[in-house]
JSON list of C-alpha atoms in Angstrom, two decimals:
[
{"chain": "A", "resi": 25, "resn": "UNK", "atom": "CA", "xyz": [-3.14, -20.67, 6.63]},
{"chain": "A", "resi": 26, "resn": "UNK", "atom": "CA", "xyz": [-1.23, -22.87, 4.23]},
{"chain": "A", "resi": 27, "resn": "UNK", "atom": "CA", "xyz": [-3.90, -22.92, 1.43]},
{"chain": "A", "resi": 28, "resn": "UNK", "atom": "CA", "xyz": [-4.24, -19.09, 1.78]},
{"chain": "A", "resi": 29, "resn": "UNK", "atom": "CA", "xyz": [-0.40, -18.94, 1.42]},
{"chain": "A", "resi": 30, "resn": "UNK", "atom": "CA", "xyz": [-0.01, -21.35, -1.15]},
{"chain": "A", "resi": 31, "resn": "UNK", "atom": "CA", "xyz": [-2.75, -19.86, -3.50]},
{"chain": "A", "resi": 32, "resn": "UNK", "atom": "CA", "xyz": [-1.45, -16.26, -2.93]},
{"chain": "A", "resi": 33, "resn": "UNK", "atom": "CA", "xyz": [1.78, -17.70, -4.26]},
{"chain": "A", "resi": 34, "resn": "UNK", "atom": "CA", "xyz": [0.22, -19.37, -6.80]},
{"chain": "A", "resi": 35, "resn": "UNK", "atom": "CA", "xyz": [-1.47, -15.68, -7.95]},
{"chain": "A", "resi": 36, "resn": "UNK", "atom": "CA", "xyz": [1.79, -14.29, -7.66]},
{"chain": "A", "resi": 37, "resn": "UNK", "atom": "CA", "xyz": [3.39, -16.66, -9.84]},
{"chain": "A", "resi": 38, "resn": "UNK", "atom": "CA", "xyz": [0.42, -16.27, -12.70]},
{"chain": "A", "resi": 39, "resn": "UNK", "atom": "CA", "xyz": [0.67, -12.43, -12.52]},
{"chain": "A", "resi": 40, "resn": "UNK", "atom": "CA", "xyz": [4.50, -12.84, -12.73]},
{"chain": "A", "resi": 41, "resn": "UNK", "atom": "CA", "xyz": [4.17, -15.18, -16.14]},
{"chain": "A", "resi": 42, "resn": "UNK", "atom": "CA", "xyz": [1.54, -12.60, -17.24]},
{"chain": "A", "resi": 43, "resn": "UNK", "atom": "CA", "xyz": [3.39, -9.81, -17.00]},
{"chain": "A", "resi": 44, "resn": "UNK", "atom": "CA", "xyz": [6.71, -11.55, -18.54]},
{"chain": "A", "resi": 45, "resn": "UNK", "atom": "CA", "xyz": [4.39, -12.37, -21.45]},
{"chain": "A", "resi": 46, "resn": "UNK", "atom": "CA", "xyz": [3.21, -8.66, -22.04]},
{"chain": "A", "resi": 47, "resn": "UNK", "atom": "CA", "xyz": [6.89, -7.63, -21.90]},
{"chain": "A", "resi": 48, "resn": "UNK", "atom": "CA", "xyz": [7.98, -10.19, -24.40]},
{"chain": "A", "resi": 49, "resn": "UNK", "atom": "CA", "xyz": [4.81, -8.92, -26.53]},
{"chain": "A", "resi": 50, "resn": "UNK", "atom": "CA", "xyz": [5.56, -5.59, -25.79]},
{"chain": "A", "resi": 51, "resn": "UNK", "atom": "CA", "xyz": [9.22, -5.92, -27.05]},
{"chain": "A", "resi": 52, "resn": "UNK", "atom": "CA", "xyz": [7.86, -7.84, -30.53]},
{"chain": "A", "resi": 53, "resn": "UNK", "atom": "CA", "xyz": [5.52, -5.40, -31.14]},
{"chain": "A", "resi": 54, "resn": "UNK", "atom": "CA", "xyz": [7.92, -2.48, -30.66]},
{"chain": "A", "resi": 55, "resn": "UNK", "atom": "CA", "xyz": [10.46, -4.47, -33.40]},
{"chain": "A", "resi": 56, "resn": "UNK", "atom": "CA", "xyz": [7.85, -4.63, -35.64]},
{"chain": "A", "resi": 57, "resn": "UNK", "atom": "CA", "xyz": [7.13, -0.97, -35.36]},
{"chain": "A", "resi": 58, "resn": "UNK", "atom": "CA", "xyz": [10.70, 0.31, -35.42]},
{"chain": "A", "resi": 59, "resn": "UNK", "atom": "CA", "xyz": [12.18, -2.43, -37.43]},
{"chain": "A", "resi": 60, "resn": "UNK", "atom": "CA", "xyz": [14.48, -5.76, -36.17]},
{"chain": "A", "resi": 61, "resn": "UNK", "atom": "CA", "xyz": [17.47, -3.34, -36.73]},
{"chain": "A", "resi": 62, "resn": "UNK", "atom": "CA", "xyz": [16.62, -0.84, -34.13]},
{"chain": "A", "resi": 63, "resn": "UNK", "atom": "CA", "xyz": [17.92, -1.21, -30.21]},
{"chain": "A", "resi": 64, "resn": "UNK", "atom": "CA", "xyz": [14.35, -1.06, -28.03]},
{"chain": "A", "resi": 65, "resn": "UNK", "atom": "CA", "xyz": [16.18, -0.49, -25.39]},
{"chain": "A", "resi": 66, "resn": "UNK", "atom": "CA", "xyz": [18.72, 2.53, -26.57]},
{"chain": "A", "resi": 67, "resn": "UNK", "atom": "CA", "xyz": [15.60, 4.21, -28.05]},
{"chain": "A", "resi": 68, "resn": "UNK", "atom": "CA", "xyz": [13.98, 3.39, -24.34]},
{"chain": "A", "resi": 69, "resn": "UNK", "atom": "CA", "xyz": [17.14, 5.51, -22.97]},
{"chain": "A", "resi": 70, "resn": "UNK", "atom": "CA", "xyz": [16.69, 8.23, -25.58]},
{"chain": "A", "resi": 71, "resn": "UNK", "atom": "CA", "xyz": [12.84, 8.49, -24.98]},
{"chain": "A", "resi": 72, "resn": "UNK", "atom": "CA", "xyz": [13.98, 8.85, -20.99]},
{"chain": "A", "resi": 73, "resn": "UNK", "atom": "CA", "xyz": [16.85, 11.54, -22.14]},
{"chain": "A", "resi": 74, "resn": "UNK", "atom": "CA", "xyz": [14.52, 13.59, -23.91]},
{"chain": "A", "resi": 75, "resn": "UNK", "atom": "CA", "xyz": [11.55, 13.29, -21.23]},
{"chain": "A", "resi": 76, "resn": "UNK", "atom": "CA", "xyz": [14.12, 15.01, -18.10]},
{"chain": "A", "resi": 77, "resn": "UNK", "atom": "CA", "xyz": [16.38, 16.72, -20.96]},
{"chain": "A", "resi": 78, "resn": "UNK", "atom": "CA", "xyz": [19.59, 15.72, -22.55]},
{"chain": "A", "resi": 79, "resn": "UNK", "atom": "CA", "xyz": [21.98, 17.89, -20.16]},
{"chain": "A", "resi": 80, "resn": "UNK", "atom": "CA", "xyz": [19.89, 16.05, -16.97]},
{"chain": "A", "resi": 81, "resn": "UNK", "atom": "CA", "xyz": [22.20, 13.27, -15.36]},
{"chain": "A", "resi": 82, "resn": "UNK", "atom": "CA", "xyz": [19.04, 10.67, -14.32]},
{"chain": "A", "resi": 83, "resn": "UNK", "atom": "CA", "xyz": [21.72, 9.05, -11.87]},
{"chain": "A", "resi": 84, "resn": "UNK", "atom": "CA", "xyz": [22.95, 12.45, -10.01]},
{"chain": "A", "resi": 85, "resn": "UNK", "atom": "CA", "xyz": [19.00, 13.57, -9.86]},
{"chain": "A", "resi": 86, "resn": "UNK", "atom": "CA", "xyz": [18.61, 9.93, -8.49]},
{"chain": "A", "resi": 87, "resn": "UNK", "atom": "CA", "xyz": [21.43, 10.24, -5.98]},
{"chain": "A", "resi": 88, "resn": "UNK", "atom": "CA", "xyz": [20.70, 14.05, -4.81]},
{"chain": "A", "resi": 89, "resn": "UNK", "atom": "CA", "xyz": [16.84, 12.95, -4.28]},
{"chain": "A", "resi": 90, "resn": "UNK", "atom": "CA", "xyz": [17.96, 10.03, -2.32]},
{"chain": "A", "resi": 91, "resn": "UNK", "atom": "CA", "xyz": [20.23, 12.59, 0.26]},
{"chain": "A", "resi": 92, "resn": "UNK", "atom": "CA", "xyz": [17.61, 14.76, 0.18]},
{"chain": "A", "resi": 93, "resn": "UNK", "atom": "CA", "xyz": [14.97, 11.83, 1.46]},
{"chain": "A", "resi": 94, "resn": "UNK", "atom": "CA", "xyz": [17.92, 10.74, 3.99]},
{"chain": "A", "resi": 95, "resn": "UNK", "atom": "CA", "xyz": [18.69, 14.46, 5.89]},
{"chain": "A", "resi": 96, "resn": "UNK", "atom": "CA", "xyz": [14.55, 14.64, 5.97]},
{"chain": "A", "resi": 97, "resn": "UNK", "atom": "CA", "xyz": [14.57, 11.30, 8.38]},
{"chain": "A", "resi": 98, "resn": "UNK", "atom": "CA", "xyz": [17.17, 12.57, 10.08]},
{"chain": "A", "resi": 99, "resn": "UNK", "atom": "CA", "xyz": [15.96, 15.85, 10.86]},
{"chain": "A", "resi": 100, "resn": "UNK", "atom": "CA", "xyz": [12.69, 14.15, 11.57]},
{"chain": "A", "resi": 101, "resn": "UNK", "atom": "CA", "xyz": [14.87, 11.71, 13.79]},
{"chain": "A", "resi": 102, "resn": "UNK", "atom": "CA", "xyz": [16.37, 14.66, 15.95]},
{"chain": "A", "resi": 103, "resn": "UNK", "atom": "CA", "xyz": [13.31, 16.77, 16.11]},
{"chain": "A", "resi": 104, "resn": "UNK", "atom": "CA", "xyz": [11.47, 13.60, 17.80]},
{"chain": "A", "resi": 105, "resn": "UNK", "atom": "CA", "xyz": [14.39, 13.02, 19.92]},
{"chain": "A", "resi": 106, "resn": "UNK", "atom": "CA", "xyz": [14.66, 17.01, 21.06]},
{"chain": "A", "resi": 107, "resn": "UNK", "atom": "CA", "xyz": [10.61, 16.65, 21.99]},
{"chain": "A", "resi": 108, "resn": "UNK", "atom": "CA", "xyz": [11.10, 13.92, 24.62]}
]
């Protein structure tokens, strides 16, 4: 059980550097496009603005979608408590 664990871990920790790599190449090859003045991540935020609209507030969509997910379990949560 301990070798199974241990090389699952081990995975994990390759796929972990891997993907930190292709980030970090990611990021290069984005300041080569766009030049080393540019801010990857503002134009990240202004590709996201543009994708749900500039007047959409991401956070409040977040935050209403995250009440809506709650009153489902508890409706869910009553209606199995009303059938017993």
């Amino acid at each position: 059980m301990t070798k199974n664990n241990d090389q699952q871990r081990n995975r994990n920790e390759r796929n972990n550097r891997n993907e930190r790599n292709n980030n970090r190449n990611n990021d290069q090859l984005q300041r080569e496009e766009f030049g080393t003045e540019t801010d990857i991540q503002q134009v990240r935020k202004q590709i996201r603005g543009e994708e749900y609209g500039s007047e959409t507030d991401v956070q409040q969509v977040r935050r209403q979608n995250q009440q809506a997910e709650q009153n489902k379990q508890q409706a869910s949560f009553r209606g199995n408590r009303n059938n017993k």
